PDB file of C-alpha atoms in Angstrom:
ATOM      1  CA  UNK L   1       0.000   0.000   0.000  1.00  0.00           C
ATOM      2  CA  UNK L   2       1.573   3.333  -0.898  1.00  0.00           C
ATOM      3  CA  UNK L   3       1.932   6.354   1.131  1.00  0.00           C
ATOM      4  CA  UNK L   4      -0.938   8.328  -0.960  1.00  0.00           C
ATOM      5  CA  UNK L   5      -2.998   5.300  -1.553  1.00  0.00           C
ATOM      6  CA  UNK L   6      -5.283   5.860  -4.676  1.00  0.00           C
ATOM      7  CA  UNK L   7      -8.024   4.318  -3.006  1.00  0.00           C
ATOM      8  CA  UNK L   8      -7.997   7.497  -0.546  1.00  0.00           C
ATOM      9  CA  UNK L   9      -9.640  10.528  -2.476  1.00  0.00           C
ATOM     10  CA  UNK L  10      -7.553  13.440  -4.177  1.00  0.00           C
ATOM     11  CA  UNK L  11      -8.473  15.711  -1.371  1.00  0.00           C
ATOM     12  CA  UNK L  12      -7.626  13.225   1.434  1.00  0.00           C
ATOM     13  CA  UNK L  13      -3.982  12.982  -0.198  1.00  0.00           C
ATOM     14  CA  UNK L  14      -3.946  16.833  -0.618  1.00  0.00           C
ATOM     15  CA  UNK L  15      -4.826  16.631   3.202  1.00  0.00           C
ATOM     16  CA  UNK L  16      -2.284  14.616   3.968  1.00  0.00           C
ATOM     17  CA  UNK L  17       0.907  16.438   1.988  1.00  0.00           C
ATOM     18  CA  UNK L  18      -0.015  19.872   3.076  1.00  0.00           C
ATOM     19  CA  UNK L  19      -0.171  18.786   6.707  1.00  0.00           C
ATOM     20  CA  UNK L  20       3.135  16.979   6.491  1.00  0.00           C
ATOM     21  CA  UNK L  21       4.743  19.737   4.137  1.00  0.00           C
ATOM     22  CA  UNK L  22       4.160  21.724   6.790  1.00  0.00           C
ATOM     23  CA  UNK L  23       5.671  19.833   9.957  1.00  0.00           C
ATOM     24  CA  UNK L  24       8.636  19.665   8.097  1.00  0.00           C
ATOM     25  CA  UNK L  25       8.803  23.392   7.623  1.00  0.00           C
ATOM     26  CA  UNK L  26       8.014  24.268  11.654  1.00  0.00           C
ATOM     27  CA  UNK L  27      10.918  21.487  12.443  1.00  0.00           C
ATOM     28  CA  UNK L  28      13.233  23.253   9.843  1.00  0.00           C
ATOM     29  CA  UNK L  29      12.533  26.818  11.499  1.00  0.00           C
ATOM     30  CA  UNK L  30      12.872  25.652  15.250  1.00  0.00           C
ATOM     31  CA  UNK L  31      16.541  24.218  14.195  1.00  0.00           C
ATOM     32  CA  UNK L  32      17.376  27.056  12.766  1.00  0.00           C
ATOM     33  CA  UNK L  33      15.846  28.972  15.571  1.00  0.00           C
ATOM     34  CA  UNK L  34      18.362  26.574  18.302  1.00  0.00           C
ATOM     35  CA  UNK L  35      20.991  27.416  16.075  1.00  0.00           C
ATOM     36  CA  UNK L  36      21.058  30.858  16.329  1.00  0.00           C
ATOM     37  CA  UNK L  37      20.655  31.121  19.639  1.00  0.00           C
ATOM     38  CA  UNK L  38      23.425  29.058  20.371  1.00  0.00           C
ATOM     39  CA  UNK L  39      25.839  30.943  17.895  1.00  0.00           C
ATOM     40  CA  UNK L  40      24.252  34.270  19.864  1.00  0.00           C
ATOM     41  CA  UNK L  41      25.027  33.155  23.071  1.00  0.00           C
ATOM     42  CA  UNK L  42      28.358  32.004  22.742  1.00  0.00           C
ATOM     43  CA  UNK L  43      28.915  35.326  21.353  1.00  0.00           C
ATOM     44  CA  UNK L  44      27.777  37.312  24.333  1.00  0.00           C
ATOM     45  CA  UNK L  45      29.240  34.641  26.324  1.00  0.00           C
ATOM     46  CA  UNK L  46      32.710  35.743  24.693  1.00  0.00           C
ATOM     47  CA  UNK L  47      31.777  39.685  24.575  1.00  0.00           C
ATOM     48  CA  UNK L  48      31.030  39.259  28.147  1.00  0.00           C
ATOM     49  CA  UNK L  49      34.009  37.802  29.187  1.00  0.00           C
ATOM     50  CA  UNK L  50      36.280  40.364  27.048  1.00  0.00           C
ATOM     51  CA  UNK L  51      34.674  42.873  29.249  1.00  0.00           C
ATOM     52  CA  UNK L  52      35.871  41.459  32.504  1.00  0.00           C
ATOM     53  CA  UNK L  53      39.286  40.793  31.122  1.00  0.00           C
ATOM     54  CA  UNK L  54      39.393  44.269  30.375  1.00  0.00           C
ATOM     55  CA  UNK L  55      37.698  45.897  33.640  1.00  0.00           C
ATOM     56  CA  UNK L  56      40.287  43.216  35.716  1.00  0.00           C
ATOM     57  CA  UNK L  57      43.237  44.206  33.835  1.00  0.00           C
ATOM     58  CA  UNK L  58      42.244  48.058  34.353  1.00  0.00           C
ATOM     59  CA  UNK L  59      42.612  47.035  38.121  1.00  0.00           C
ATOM     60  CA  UNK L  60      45.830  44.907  37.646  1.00  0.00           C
ATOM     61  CA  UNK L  61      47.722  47.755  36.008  1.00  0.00           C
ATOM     62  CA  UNK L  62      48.818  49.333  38.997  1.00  0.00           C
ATOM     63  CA  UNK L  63      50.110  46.085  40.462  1.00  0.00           C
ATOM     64  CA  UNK L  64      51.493  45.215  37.399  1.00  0.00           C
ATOM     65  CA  UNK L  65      53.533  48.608  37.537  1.00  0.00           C
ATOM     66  CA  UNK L  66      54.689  48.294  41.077  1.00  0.00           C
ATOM     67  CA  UNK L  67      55.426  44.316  41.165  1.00  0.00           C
ATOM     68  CA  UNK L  68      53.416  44.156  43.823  1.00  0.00           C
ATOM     69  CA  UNK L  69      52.057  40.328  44.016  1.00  0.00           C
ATOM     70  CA  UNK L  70      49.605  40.938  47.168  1.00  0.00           C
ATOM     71  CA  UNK L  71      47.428  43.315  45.463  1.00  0.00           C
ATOM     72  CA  UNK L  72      47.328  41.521  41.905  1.00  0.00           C
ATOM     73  CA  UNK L  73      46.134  37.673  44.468  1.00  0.00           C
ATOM     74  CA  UNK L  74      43.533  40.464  45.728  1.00  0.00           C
ATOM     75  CA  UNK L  75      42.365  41.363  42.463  1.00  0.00           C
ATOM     76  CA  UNK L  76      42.146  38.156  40.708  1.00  0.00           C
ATOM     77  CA  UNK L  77      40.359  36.752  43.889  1.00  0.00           C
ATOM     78  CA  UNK L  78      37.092  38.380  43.257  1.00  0.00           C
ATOM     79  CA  UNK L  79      36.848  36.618  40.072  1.00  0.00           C
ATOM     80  CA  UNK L  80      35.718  33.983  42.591  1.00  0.00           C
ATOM     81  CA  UNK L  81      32.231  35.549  42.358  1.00  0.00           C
ATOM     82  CA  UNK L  82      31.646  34.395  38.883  1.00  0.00           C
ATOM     83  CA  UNK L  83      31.212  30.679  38.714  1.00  0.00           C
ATOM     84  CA  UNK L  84      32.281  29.717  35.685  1.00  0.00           C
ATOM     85  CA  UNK L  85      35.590  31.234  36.093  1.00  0.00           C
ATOM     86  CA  UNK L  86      38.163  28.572  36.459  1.00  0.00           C
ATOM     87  CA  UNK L  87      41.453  30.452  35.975  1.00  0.00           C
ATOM     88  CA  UNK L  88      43.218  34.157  35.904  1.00  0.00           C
ATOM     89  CA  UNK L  89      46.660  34.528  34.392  1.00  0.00           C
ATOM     90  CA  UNK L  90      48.601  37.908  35.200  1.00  0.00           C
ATOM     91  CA  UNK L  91      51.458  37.894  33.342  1.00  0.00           C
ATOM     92  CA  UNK L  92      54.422  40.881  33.003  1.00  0.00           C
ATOM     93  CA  UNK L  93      55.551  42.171  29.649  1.00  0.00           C
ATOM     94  CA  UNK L  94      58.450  39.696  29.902  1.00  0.00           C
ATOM     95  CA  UNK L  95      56.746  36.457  30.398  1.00  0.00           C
ATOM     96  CA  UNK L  96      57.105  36.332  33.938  1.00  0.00           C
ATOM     97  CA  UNK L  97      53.594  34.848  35.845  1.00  0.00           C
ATOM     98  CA  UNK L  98      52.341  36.910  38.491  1.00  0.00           C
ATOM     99  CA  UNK L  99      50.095  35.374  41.038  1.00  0.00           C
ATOM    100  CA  UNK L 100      46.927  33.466  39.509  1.00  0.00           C
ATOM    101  CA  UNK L 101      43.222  32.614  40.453  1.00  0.00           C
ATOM    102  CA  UNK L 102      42.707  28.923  39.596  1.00  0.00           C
ATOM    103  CA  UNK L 103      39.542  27.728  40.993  1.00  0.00           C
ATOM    104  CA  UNK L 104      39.984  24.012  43.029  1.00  0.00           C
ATOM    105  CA  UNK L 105      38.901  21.986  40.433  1.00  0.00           C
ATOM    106  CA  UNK L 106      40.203  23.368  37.312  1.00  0.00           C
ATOM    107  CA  UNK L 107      42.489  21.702  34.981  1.00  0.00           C
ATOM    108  CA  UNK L 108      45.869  22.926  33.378  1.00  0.00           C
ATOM    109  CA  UNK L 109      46.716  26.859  32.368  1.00  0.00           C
ATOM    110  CA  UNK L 110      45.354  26.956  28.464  1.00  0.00           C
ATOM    111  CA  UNK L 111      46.996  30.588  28.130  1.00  0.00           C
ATOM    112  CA  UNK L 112      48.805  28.732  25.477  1.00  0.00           C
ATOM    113  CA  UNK L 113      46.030  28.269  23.488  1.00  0.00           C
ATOM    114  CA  UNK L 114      46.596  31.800  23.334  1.00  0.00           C
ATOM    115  CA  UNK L 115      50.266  33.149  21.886  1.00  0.00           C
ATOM    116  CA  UNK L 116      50.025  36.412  21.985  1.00  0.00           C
ATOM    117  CA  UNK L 117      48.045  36.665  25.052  1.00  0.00           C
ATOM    118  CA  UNK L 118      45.292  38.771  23.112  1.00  0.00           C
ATOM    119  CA  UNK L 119      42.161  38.113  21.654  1.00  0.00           C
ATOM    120  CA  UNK L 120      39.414  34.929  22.352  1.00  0.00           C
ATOM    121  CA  UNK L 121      39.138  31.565  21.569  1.00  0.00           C
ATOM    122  CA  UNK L 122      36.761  28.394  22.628  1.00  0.00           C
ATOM    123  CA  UNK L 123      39.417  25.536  23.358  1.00  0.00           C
ATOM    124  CA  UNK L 124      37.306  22.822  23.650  1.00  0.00           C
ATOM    125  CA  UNK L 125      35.073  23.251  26.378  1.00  0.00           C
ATOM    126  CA  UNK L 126      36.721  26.239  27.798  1.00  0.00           C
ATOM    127  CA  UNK L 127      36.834  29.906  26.232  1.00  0.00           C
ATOM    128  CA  UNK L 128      40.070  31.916  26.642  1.00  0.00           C
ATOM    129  CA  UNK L 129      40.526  35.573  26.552  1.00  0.00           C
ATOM    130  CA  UNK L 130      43.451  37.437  26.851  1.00  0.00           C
ATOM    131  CA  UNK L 131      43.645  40.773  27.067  1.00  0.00           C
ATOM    132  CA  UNK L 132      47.148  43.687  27.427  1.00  0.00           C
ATOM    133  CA  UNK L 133      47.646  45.299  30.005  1.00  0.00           C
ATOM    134  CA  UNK L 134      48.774  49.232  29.205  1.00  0.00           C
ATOM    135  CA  UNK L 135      49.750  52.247  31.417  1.00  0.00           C
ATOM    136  CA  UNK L 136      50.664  55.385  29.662  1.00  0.00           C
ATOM    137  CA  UNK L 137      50.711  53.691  26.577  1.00  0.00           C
ATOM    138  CA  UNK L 138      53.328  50.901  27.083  1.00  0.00           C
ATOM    139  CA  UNK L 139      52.575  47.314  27.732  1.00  0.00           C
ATOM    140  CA  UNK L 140      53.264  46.062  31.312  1.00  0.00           C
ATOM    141  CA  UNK L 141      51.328  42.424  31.322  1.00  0.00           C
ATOM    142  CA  UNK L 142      48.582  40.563  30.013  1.00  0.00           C
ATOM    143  CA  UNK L 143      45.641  38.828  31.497  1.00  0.00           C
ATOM    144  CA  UNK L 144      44.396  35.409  30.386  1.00  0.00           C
ATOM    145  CA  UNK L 145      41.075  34.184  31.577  1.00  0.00           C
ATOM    146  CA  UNK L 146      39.718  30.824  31.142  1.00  0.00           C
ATOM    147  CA  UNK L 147      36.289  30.159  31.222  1.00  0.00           C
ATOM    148  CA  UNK L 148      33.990  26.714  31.280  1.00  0.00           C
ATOM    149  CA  UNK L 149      31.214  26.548  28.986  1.00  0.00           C
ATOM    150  CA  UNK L 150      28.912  24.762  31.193  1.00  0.00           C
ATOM    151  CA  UNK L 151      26.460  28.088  31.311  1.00  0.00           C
ATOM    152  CA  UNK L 152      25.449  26.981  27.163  1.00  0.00           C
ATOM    153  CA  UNK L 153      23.705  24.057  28.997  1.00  0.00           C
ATOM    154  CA  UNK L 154      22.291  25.779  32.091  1.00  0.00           C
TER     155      UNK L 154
END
């Protein structure tokens, strides 16, 4: 027996078609639909955290300038707040690692992930932003921030 049966009448099978022409359609627009949300939040997800990166490394800078290690721990502590936050990188303009906010159960550093310790990238199931650190115009350090992903499924 075939899917529009000639037994059935025309307007039956017209019935029929229309109705499943349109399913299709609605499933085709709510995929699309997921889609784009997901490629729009990951965006502000990233936007977002290029904002902190920038209002921490504001507050780094004068730690950064004066080498002084207690104030930078201070700093990067209140990114304990945010809980999807796993790890803060302050670097110097030389390479050298300044004190860091790694939360207990994060993994290993992925600043790598980032050379030039500027700009954003998802690694996986993390998203990295780095972000120089300037005062009066030279660079002093960099911040790297690594963020979990687990707020695309929340």
């Amino acid at each position: 027996m075939s899917f529009l049966a000639p037994s059935r009448s025309v307007r039956r099978n017209l019935s029929l078609v229309i109705t499943l022409t349109s399913a299709v359609t609605l499933l085709v627009a709510c995929g699309i639909f997921v889609a784009f949300d997901l490629i729009t939040f990951r965006s502000r997800l990233a936007s977002d955290l290029v904002t902190l990166s920038a209002l921490v490394g504001k507050n780094c800078a004068a730690a950064l300038a004066f080498d002084d290690s207690t104030s930078a721990t201070e700093t990067l502590k209140a990114l304990a707040t945010m809980p999807h936050i796993e790890r803060a990188e302050l670097s110097r303009a030389d390479g050298r690692l300044l004190p860091e906010y790694a939360r207990r159960q994060s993994g290993a550093s992925l600043r790598q992930a980032l050379p030039s310790r500027e700009g954003q990238r998802f690694v996986g199931t993390h998203l990295v932003v780095g972000h120089a650190i300037a005062l009066d115009g030279e660079r002093i350090g960099a911040l790297v921030i690594t963020s979990d992903l687990r707020e695309l499924n929340e």
